[in-house]
CSV table of C-alpha atoms and ligand atoms in Angstrom, one decimal:
chain,number,residue,atom,x,y,z
A,1,MET,CA,13.7,28.8,5.1
A,2,ASP,CA,14.5,28.1,1.5
A,3,GLN,CA,11.4,26.9,-0.2
A,4,ARG,CA,13.4,24.4,-2.2
A,5,ALA,CA,14.9,22.9,0.9
A,6,TRP,CA,13.2,19.5,0.1
A,7,GLU,CA,15.5,19.3,-3.0
A,8,ARG,CA,18.6,19.1,-1.0
A,9,VAL,CA,18.4,15.5,0.0
A,10,PRO,CA,16.4,12.6,-1.5
A,11,ILE,CA,13.3,11.6,0.4
A,12,GLU,CA,14.0,9.4,3.4
A,13,ALA,CA,13.1,5.8,3.1
A,14,GLN,CA,9.7,4.8,4.8
A,15,SER,CA,8.1,8.2,4.0
A,16,VAL,CA,4.5,7.0,3.9
A,17,ASP,CA,3.5,10.6,3.2
A,18,ALA,CA,5.7,11.0,0.1
A,19,PRO,CA,4.0,13.1,-2.5
A,20,LEU,CA,1.6,11.3,-5.0
A,21,SER,CA,3.8,10.7,-8.0
A,22,ARG,CA,3.7,10.2,-11.7
A,23,ALA,CA,5.2,6.7,-11.6
A,24,ALA,CA,5.0,3.9,-9.1
A,25,VAL,CA,6.1,0.3,-8.8
A,26,PHE,CA,4.3,-2.2,-6.4
A,27,LEU,CA,6.5,-5.2,-5.7
A,28,VAL,CA,5.3,-8.0,-3.6
A,29,LEU,CA,7.8,-10.8,-2.7
A,30,GLU,CA,7.9,-14.1,-0.8
A,31,VAL,CA,11.0,-14.8,1.2
A,32,ARG,CA,12.5,-18.3,0.9
A,33,GLU,CA,12.8,-20.6,3.8
A,34,GLY,CA,15.9,-20.8,5.9
A,35,GLU,CA,18.4,-18.7,7.7
A,36,ALA,CA,20.5,-17.8,4.7
A,37,ALA,CA,17.6,-16.1,3.0
A,38,LEU,CA,16.6,-14.4,6.2
A,39,ALA,CA,20.1,-13.1,6.7
A,40,GLN,CA,20.2,-11.7,3.2
A,41,ILE,CA,16.8,-10.0,3.7
A,42,ARG,CA,18.1,-8.3,6.9
A,43,GLU,CA,21.0,-7.0,4.9
A,44,VAL,CA,18.7,-5.5,2.3
A,45,LEU,CA,16.4,-3.9,4.9
A,46,GLY,CA,19.5,-2.3,6.3
A,47,ALA,CA,20.6,-1.0,2.9
A,48,VAL,CA,17.3,0.4,1.6
A,49,GLY,CA,18.0,3.9,2.8
A,50,ASP,CA,21.4,4.0,1.0
A,51,LEU,CA,19.9,2.5,-2.1
A,52,VAL,CA,17.1,5.3,-2.2
A,53,LYS,CA,19.9,7.9,-1.9
A,54,ASN,CA,22.0,6.2,-4.6
A,55,VAL,CA,19.3,6.5,-7.2
A,56,GLY,CA,17.4,9.5,-5.8
A,57,PHE,CA,20.4,11.8,-5.7
A,58,ARG,CA,20.8,11.5,-9.5
A,59,ASP,CA,17.8,13.7,-10.0
A,60,LEU,CA,16.5,15.4,-6.8
A,61,GLY,CA,13.6,16.7,-8.7
A,62,GLY,CA,12.5,13.1,-9.4
A,63,ARG,CA,11.4,12.8,-5.7
A,64,LEU,CA,12.2,9.1,-5.5
A,65,SER,CA,10.7,7.4,-2.4
A,66,CYS,CA,10.6,3.9,-1.2
A,67,VAL,CA,8.3,2.3,1.5
A,68,VAL,CA,9.0,-1.2,2.7
A,69,GLY,CA,6.2,-3.3,4.3
A,70,ILE,CA,6.7,-6.5,6.1
A,71,GLY,CA,4.1,-9.3,6.2
A,72,ALA,CA,3.0,-11.1,9.4
A,73,GLU,CA,4.9,-14.4,8.8
A,74,LEU,CA,8.1,-12.6,7.8
A,75,TRP,CA,7.8,-10.3,10.8
A,76,ASP,CA,7.7,-13.3,13.1
A,77,ARG,CA,10.9,-14.8,11.5
A,78,LEU,CA,12.7,-11.4,11.8
A,79,SER,CA,11.5,-10.3,15.2
A,80,PRO,CA,10.0,-13.3,17.2
A,81,GLY,CA,7.9,-12.3,20.1
A,82,ALA,CA,7.0,-8.7,19.4
A,83,ARG,CA,4.5,-8.3,16.6
A,84,PRO,CA,2.6,-5.0,16.0
A,85,ALA,CA,-0.8,-5.5,17.7
A,86,GLU,CA,-3.0,-5.5,14.5
A,87,LEU,CA,-0.5,-7.2,12.1
A,88,HIS,CA,-2.0,-10.5,10.6
A,89,PRO,CA,-2.2,-11.8,7.1
A,90,PHE,CA,-5.0,-10.3,4.9
A,91,THR,CA,-8.3,-11.8,5.9
A,92,PRO,CA,-10.2,-13.0,2.8
A,93,ILE,CA,-13.8,-11.7,2.5
A,94,ARG,CA,-16.6,-13.7,0.7
A,95,GLY,CA,-19.4,-11.4,-0.2
A,96,PRO,CA,-22.8,-12.4,-1.7
A,97,VAL,CA,-21.5,-11.9,-5.2
A,98,HIS,CA,-17.8,-10.9,-5.1
A,99,SER,CA,-14.8,-12.1,-3.0
A,100,ALA,CA,-11.5,-10.5,-1.8
A,101,PRO,CA,-8.9,-13.1,-1.9
A,102,SER,CA,-5.9,-13.3,0.4
A,103,THR,CA,-2.6,-13.9,-1.5
A,104,PRO,CA,1.0,-14.5,-0.2
A,105,GLY,CA,3.3,-11.5,0.5
A,106,ASP,CA,6.3,-11.2,2.9
A,107,LEU,CA,7.6,-8.0,1.6
A,108,LEU,CA,6.0,-5.0,-0.2
A,109,PHE,CA,8.2,-2.4,-1.9
A,110,HIS,CA,6.1,0.8,-2.8
A,111,LEU,CA,8.4,2.9,-5.0
A,112,ARG,CA,7.3,6.3,-6.2
A,113,ALA,CA,8.9,9.0,-8.3
A,114,GLU,CA,8.2,11.6,-11.0
A,115,ARG,CA,10.3,9.6,-13.4
A,116,GLU,CA,9.6,5.9,-14.4
A,117,ASP,CA,13.4,5.3,-15.0
A,118,MET,CA,14.0,6.1,-11.3
A,119,THR,CA,11.5,3.6,-10.0
A,120,PHE,CA,12.8,1.1,-12.5
A,121,GLU,CA,16.4,1.6,-11.4
A,122,LEU,CA,15.7,1.4,-7.7
A,123,GLU,CA,13.6,-1.8,-8.3
A,124,ARG,CA,16.5,-3.2,-10.3
A,125,GLN,CA,19.1,-2.4,-7.6
A,126,LEU,CA,16.8,-3.8,-4.8
A,127,LEU,CA,16.2,-7.1,-6.7
A,128,ASP,CA,19.9,-7.4,-7.5
A,129,GLN,CA,20.7,-7.2,-3.7
A,130,ILE,CA,17.8,-9.6,-2.8
A,131,GLY,CA,19.1,-12.2,-5.3
A,132,ASP,CA,17.5,-15.5,-4.7
A,133,ALA,CA,16.5,-14.9,-1.1
A,134,ALA,CA,12.9,-14.1,-2.3
A,135,ARG,CA,10.7,-14.7,-5.3
A,136,VAL,CA,8.5,-12.1,-6.9
A,137,ILE,CA,4.8,-12.7,-6.4
A,138,ASP,CA,3.6,-9.6,-8.1
A,139,GLU,CA,5.1,-6.7,-9.9
A,140,THR,CA,2.8,-3.9,-11.0
A,141,VAL,CA,4.0,-0.8,-12.7
A,142,GLY,CA,1.5,2.1,-12.2
A,143,PHE,CA,1.2,5.4,-13.9
A,144,ARG,CA,-0.6,8.7,-13.2
A,145,TYR,CA,-3.5,9.0,-15.7
A,146,PHE,CA,-4.5,12.5,-16.8
A,147,ASP,CA,-5.9,14.5,-13.8
A,148,ALA,CA,-5.3,11.7,-11.3
A,149,ARG,CA,-8.2,9.6,-12.8
A,150,ASP,CA,-8.5,5.8,-12.5
A,151,LEU,CA,-9.0,3.9,-15.7
A,152,LEU,CA,-12.9,4.1,-15.1
A,153,GLY,CA,-12.5,7.8,-15.7
A,154,PHE,CA,-13.0,9.1,-12.2
A,155,VAL,CA,-10.6,11.4,-10.2
A,156,ASP,CA,-9.2,9.1,-7.6
A,157,GLY,CA,-7.7,10.2,-4.3
A,158,THR,CA,-9.6,13.4,-3.6
A,159,ALA,CA,-10.7,12.6,-0.1
A,160,ASN,CA,-7.3,11.8,1.1
A,161,PRO,CA,-6.3,13.4,4.4
A,162,VAL,CA,-4.0,16.4,4.2
A,163,GLY,CA,-1.9,18.5,6.7
A,164,ALA,CA,-2.1,17.3,10.3
A,165,GLU,CA,-4.8,14.8,9.4
A,166,LEU,CA,-2.4,12.8,7.3
A,167,PRO,CA,-0.1,11.3,10.0
A,168,GLU,CA,-3.2,11.0,12.3
A,169,ALA,CA,-4.8,8.8,9.8
A,170,ALA,CA,-1.8,7.0,8.4
A,171,LEU,CA,0.5,6.4,11.3
A,172,ILE,CA,0.2,4.4,14.5
A,173,ALA,CA,-0.3,6.9,17.3
A,174,ASP,CA,1.3,5.2,20.4
A,175,GLY,CA,2.8,2.1,21.8
A,176,ASP,CA,6.0,0.3,20.9
A,177,PHE,CA,5.2,0.7,17.2
A,178,ALA,CA,4.3,4.3,17.1
A,179,GLY,CA,5.2,6.1,13.9
A,180,GLY,CA,4.8,2.8,11.9
A,181,SER,CA,1.8,2.2,9.7
A,182,TYR,CA,-0.3,-0.7,8.3
A,183,VAL,CA,-0.7,-1.0,4.5
A,184,VAL,CA,-3.1,-3.1,2.5
A,185,VAL,CA,-2.7,-3.8,-1.2
A,186,GLN,CA,-5.1,-5.2,-3.7
A,187,LYS,CA,-4.7,-5.5,-7.5
A,188,TYR,CA,-8.0,-5.0,-9.3
A,189,VAL,CA,-8.7,-5.6,-13.0
A,190,HIS,CA,-11.7,-3.9,-14.6
A,191,ASP,CA,-14.4,-5.0,-17.1
A,192,MET,CA,-14.0,-1.9,-19.3
A,193,ALA,CA,-16.6,-2.9,-21.8
A,194,GLY,CA,-19.2,-3.4,-19.1
A,195,TRP,CA,-18.4,-0.1,-17.4
A,196,ALA,CA,-18.6,1.8,-20.8
A,197,ALA,CA,-22.0,0.3,-21.4
A,198,LEU,CA,-23.4,2.2,-18.3
A,199,SER,CA,-24.7,5.7,-18.6
A,200,THR,CA,-22.5,8.4,-17.0
A,201,GLU,CA,-25.2,9.0,-14.4
A,202,ARG,CA,-25.2,5.4,-13.4
A,203,GLN,CA,-21.4,5.4,-13.1
A,204,GLU,CA,-21.6,8.5,-11.0
A,205,ALA,CA,-24.2,6.9,-8.7
A,206,ILE,CA,-21.8,4.0,-8.2
A,207,MET,CA,-18.9,6.1,-7.4
A,208,GLY,CA,-20.6,8.8,-5.4
A,209,ARG,CA,-19.0,11.7,-7.4
A,210,THR,CA,-19.6,13.4,-10.7
A,211,LYS,CA,-17.4,12.3,-13.4
A,212,LEU,CA,-16.3,15.5,-15.1
A,213,ASP,CA,-15.9,17.9,-12.2
A,214,ASN,CA,-15.5,15.4,-9.3
A,215,ILE,CA,-18.3,16.8,-7.1
A,216,GLU,CA,-19.5,14.6,-4.2
A,217,LEU,CA,-23.0,13.2,-4.5
A,218,ASP,CA,-25.2,12.8,-1.4
A,219,ASP,CA,-26.7,9.3,-1.0
A,220,ASP,CA,-27.3,9.4,2.7
A,221,GLY,CA,-29.8,6.7,3.7
A,222,ALA,CA,-30.3,5.4,0.1
A,223,PRO,CA,-30.8,1.6,-0.2
A,224,GLN,CA,-27.8,1.4,-2.5
A,225,LEU,CA,-24.8,3.3,-1.1
A,226,SER,CA,-22.1,4.5,-3.4
A,227,HIS,CA,-18.4,3.4,-3.2
A,228,LYS,CA,-17.6,6.7,-1.6
A,229,SER,CA,-20.2,6.1,1.2
A,230,LEU,CA,-19.4,2.4,1.8
A,231,ALA,CA,-15.7,3.5,2.2
A,232,THR,CA,-16.5,6.1,4.8
A,233,ILE,CA,-16.0,4.9,8.3
A,234,GLU,CA,-17.0,7.0,11.3
A,235,ASP,CA,-16.0,6.7,15.0
A,236,GLU,CA,-18.6,6.8,17.9
A,237,THR,CA,-18.8,10.6,17.8
A,238,GLY,CA,-19.4,10.7,14.1
A,239,GLY,CA,-15.8,11.8,13.2
A,240,GLU,CA,-14.5,10.3,9.9
A,241,LEU,CA,-11.7,7.8,10.2
A,242,ALA,CA,-9.6,8.4,7.1
A,243,ILE,CA,-6.9,6.3,5.4
A,244,LEU,CA,-4.2,7.4,3.0
A,245,ARG,CA,-4.6,6.0,-0.5
A,246,ASP,CA,-2.2,6.2,-3.4
A,247,ASN,CA,-4.0,4.0,-6.0
A,248,MET,CA,-2.4,3.8,-9.5
A,249,PRO,CA,-3.8,2.7,-12.8
A,250,PHE,CA,-1.9,0.1,-14.7
A,251,GLY,CA,-2.5,-1.9,-17.8
A,252,ARG,CA,-1.6,-3.4,-21.1
A,253,PRO,CA,-4.2,-2.5,-23.7
A,254,GLY,CA,-2.6,-5.0,-26.1
A,255,ALA,CA,-3.5,-7.8,-23.6
A,256,GLY,CA,-6.9,-6.5,-22.6
A,257,GLU,CA,-5.6,-5.7,-19.1
A,258,PHE,CA,-6.9,-2.6,-17.4
A,259,GLY,CA,-6.6,-2.1,-13.6
A,260,THR,CA,-6.4,-0.2,-10.5
A,261,TYR,CA,-3.7,-1.0,-7.9
A,262,PHE,CA,-5.3,-0.2,-4.6
A,263,ILE,CA,-2.9,0.8,-1.7
A,264,GLY,CA,-4.1,2.1,1.6
A,265,TYR,CA,-2.1,3.2,4.7
A,266,ALA,CA,-3.6,3.4,8.1
A,267,GLY,CA,-2.5,3.7,11.7
A,268,ARG,CA,-5.5,1.4,12.5
A,269,LEU,CA,-5.7,-1.6,10.3
A,270,TRP,CA,-9.3,-2.3,11.3
A,271,VAL,CA,-10.4,0.9,9.5
A,272,ILE,CA,-9.3,-0.5,6.1
A,273,GLU,CA,-10.7,-3.9,7.0
A,274,GLN,CA,-14.1,-2.4,7.9
A,275,MET,CA,-14.1,-0.6,4.5
A,276,LEU,CA,-13.5,-3.8,2.7
A,277,GLU,CA,-16.2,-5.6,4.6
A,278,ARG,CA,-18.7,-2.8,3.8
A,279,MET,CA,-17.7,-2.9,0.1
A,280,PHE,CA,-17.8,-6.7,-0.3
A,281,VAL,CA,-20.7,-7.7,2.0
A,282,GLY,CA,-22.7,-4.4,1.7
A,283,VAL,CA,-24.8,-2.1,3.9
A,284,PRO,CA,-27.3,-3.4,4.5
A,285,GLU,CA,-25.9,-6.9,3.8
A,286,GLY,CA,-26.3,-7.7,0.2
A,287,ALA,CA,-26.3,-4.1,-1.0
A,288,TYR,CA,-22.5,-4.4,-1.9
A,289,ASP,CA,-20.4,-1.9,-3.8
A,290,ARG,CA,-21.4,-2.0,-7.4
A,291,LEU,CA,-17.9,-0.9,-8.3
A,292,LEU,CA,-17.1,-4.6,-7.7
A,293,ASP,CA,-19.4,-5.7,-10.6
A,294,PHE,CA,-16.7,-4.0,-12.9
A,295,SER,CA,-13.6,-4.6,-10.7
A,296,THR,CA,-12.2,-8.0,-9.7
A,297,ALA,CA,-9.7,-8.3,-6.9
A,298,LEU,CA,-6.9,-10.6,-7.9
A,299,THR,CA,-4.6,-10.2,-4.9
A,300,GLY,CA,-4.9,-9.0,-1.2
A,301,SER,CA,-2.0,-8.7,1.3
A,302,THR,CA,-1.4,-6.8,4.5
A,303,PHE,CA,1.9,-5.5,5.7
A,304,PHE,CA,3.4,-3.5,8.6
A,305,VAL,CA,5.6,-0.4,7.7
A,306,PRO,CA,8.3,0.1,10.2
A,307,THR,CA,9.9,3.5,10.9
A,308,VAL,CA,13.5,3.9,9.7
A,309,ALA,CA,14.7,3.2,13.3
A,310,MET,CA,12.7,0.0,13.5
A,311,LEU,CA,14.0,-1.0,10.0
A,312,GLU,CA,17.6,-0.6,11.2
A,313,ALA,CA,16.9,-2.7,14.3
A,314,LEU,CA,15.4,-5.5,12.0
A,315,ALA,CA,18.6,-5.5,10.0
A,316,GLU,CA,20.5,-6.7,13.1
A,317,PRO,CA,19.8,-10.4,14.0
A,318,PRO,CA,18.4,-10.8,17.5
A,319,ALA,CA,21.5,-11.0,19.7
A,320,ALA,CA,20.7,-14.0,21.8
A,321,ALA,CA,19.5,-16.2,18.9
A,322,ALA,CA,22.5,-15.3,16.7
A,323,GLN,CA,25.3,-15.7,19.1
A,324,PRO,CA,25.1,-19.0,21.1
A,325,PRO,CA,27.8,-19.1,23.7
A,326,ALA,CA,31.2,-20.3,22.4
A,327,ASP,CA,31.5,-22.8,25.4
A,328,SER,CA,28.4,-23.0,27.4
A,329,SER,CA,30.1,-25.3,30.0
A,330,LEU,CA,32.0,-22.3,31.2
A,331,GLY,CA,28.8,-20.4,31.6
A,332,ILE,CA,30.0,-17.6,29.3
A,333,GLY,CA,26.5,-17.3,27.8
A,334,SER,CA,25.2,-16.2,31.1
A,335,LEU,CA,27.9,-13.6,31.6
A,336,ARG,CA,27.0,-12.3,28.2
A,337,ASP,CA,23.4,-12.0,29.2
B,1,HEM,C1,-13.0,7.0,-2.8
B,1,HEM,C2,-11.9,4.6,-6.8
B,1,HEM,C3,-11.0,0.6,-4.2
B,1,HEM,C4,-11.4,3.4,-0.2
B,1,HEM,C5,-12.9,6.7,-4.1
B,1,HEM,C6,-13.2,7.6,-5.2
B,1,HEM,C7,-12.8,6.9,-6.4
B,1,HEM,C8,-12.3,5.6,-6.0
B,1,HEM,C9,-12.9,7.4,-7.8
B,1,HEM,C10,-13.7,9.0,-5.1
B,1,HEM,C11,-12.7,10.1,-5.1
B,1,HEM,C12,-11.7,10.0,-3.8
B,1,HEM,O1,-12.1,10.5,-2.8
B,1,HEM,O2,-10.8,9.4,-3.9
B,1,HEM,C13,-11.6,3.3,-6.4
B,1,HEM,C14,-11.3,2.2,-7.4
B,1,HEM,C15,-11.0,1.1,-6.6
B,1,HEM,C16,-11.2,1.5,-5.2
B,1,HEM,C17,-11.3,2.3,-8.9
B,1,HEM,C18,-10.6,-0.3,-7.0
B,1,HEM,C19,-11.2,-0.8,-8.0
B,1,HEM,C20,-11.1,1.0,-2.8
B,1,HEM,C21,-10.8,0.2,-1.7
B,1,HEM,C22,-10.9,1.0,-0.6
B,1,HEM,C23,-11.3,2.3,-1.0
B,1,HEM,C24,-10.5,-1.3,-1.8
B,1,HEM,C25,-10.7,0.6,0.9
B,1,HEM,C26,-10.5,-0.6,1.3
B,1,HEM,C27,-11.8,4.6,-0.5
B,1,HEM,C28,-12.1,5.7,0.4
B,1,HEM,C29,-12.5,6.8,-0.4
B,1,HEM,C30,-12.6,6.3,-1.7
B,1,HEM,C31,-11.8,5.7,1.9
B,1,HEM,C32,-12.9,8.2,0.2
B,1,HEM,C33,-14.3,8.2,0.7
B,1,HEM,C34,-14.7,9.5,1.2
B,1,HEM,O3,-15.2,10.4,0.4
B,1,HEM,O4,-14.4,9.9,2.4
B,1,HEM,N1,-12.4,5.5,-4.6
B,1,HEM,N2,-11.5,2.8,-5.2
B,1,HEM,N3,-11.4,2.3,-2.4
B,1,HEM,N4,-12.2,5.0,-1.8
B,1,HEM,FE1,-11.9,3.9,-3.5
């Protein structure tokens, strides 16, 4: 097969496994009350695939992709009665020193491309179609920083699953929602001066990797586990339960803003929740992730990522609810059923 076959078509919407990109936009929206807003959102959900093609086809090498996530409350409005098993709003965590807040979010758009103009243009067209059916809660524009480093200077994303491990970690394996995914986002801002005041050795101990060449450090059984170890979850047989991360740096040096936008996809939401619990509460309790002394979570929201087929089904209003019988006295409704 032609090695450049991927270039023939834009990347399909909902490709959780789209390649890590140079540019990204994270857009979190809250949908307004009422049926009119909901109908508009259904239309947009049905149009996302075409919008990605509209913009993506203009430069296939730009590898534009778009993943839409749906929050628990909006899910119940769109599809009453059948909620993905683990979907619920982000559970806030209060650690001994730091907290992870839960913030509103009905829709997440995760846009990725090799070119910032492409993510910009897709975001513009999406918001144009959404109109006043939703309001923007947060818009973060991320960029790839040198060799995939976060703004704290460490290479971020190395332990991501690859090959067959990727869908295993990121997608729901079975049931009605198989092929979908859960996604958690958190916007962190860093205390850059505080971090810079630490020695490189101390920074490395906090992260669990060397800074220059990204080599993993062993802290098994140490009283203070590194970020890498706190974020490692194992099943009962000792196998690692991975998640798929695509964190992006963002910032405005002129405003003193320096951050990391955390985004994690998983087929089992509880894996991400357990990582957060270990980071904020600590293992043992109190020995929390020292990365948090220099990183403050401003937001926290959880979404379900439907497959393309599920997205298309959501675009259609539920038949029974949308079409009351024209004249129920004739019993036409029951014939329709
Ligand atoms: C590993 C940075 C938040 C989960 C790492 C690594 C870095 C890093 C530099 C080591 C390299 C790598 O494997 O990617 C950050 C920063 C964060 C942040 C700057 C925010 C300020 C989080 C959160 C979670 C998380 C909130 C999960 C809820 C993980 C996981 C690993 C990891 C699973 C891989 C652990 C392993 O080696 O198996 N992170 N991270 N991170 N992080 Fe984070």
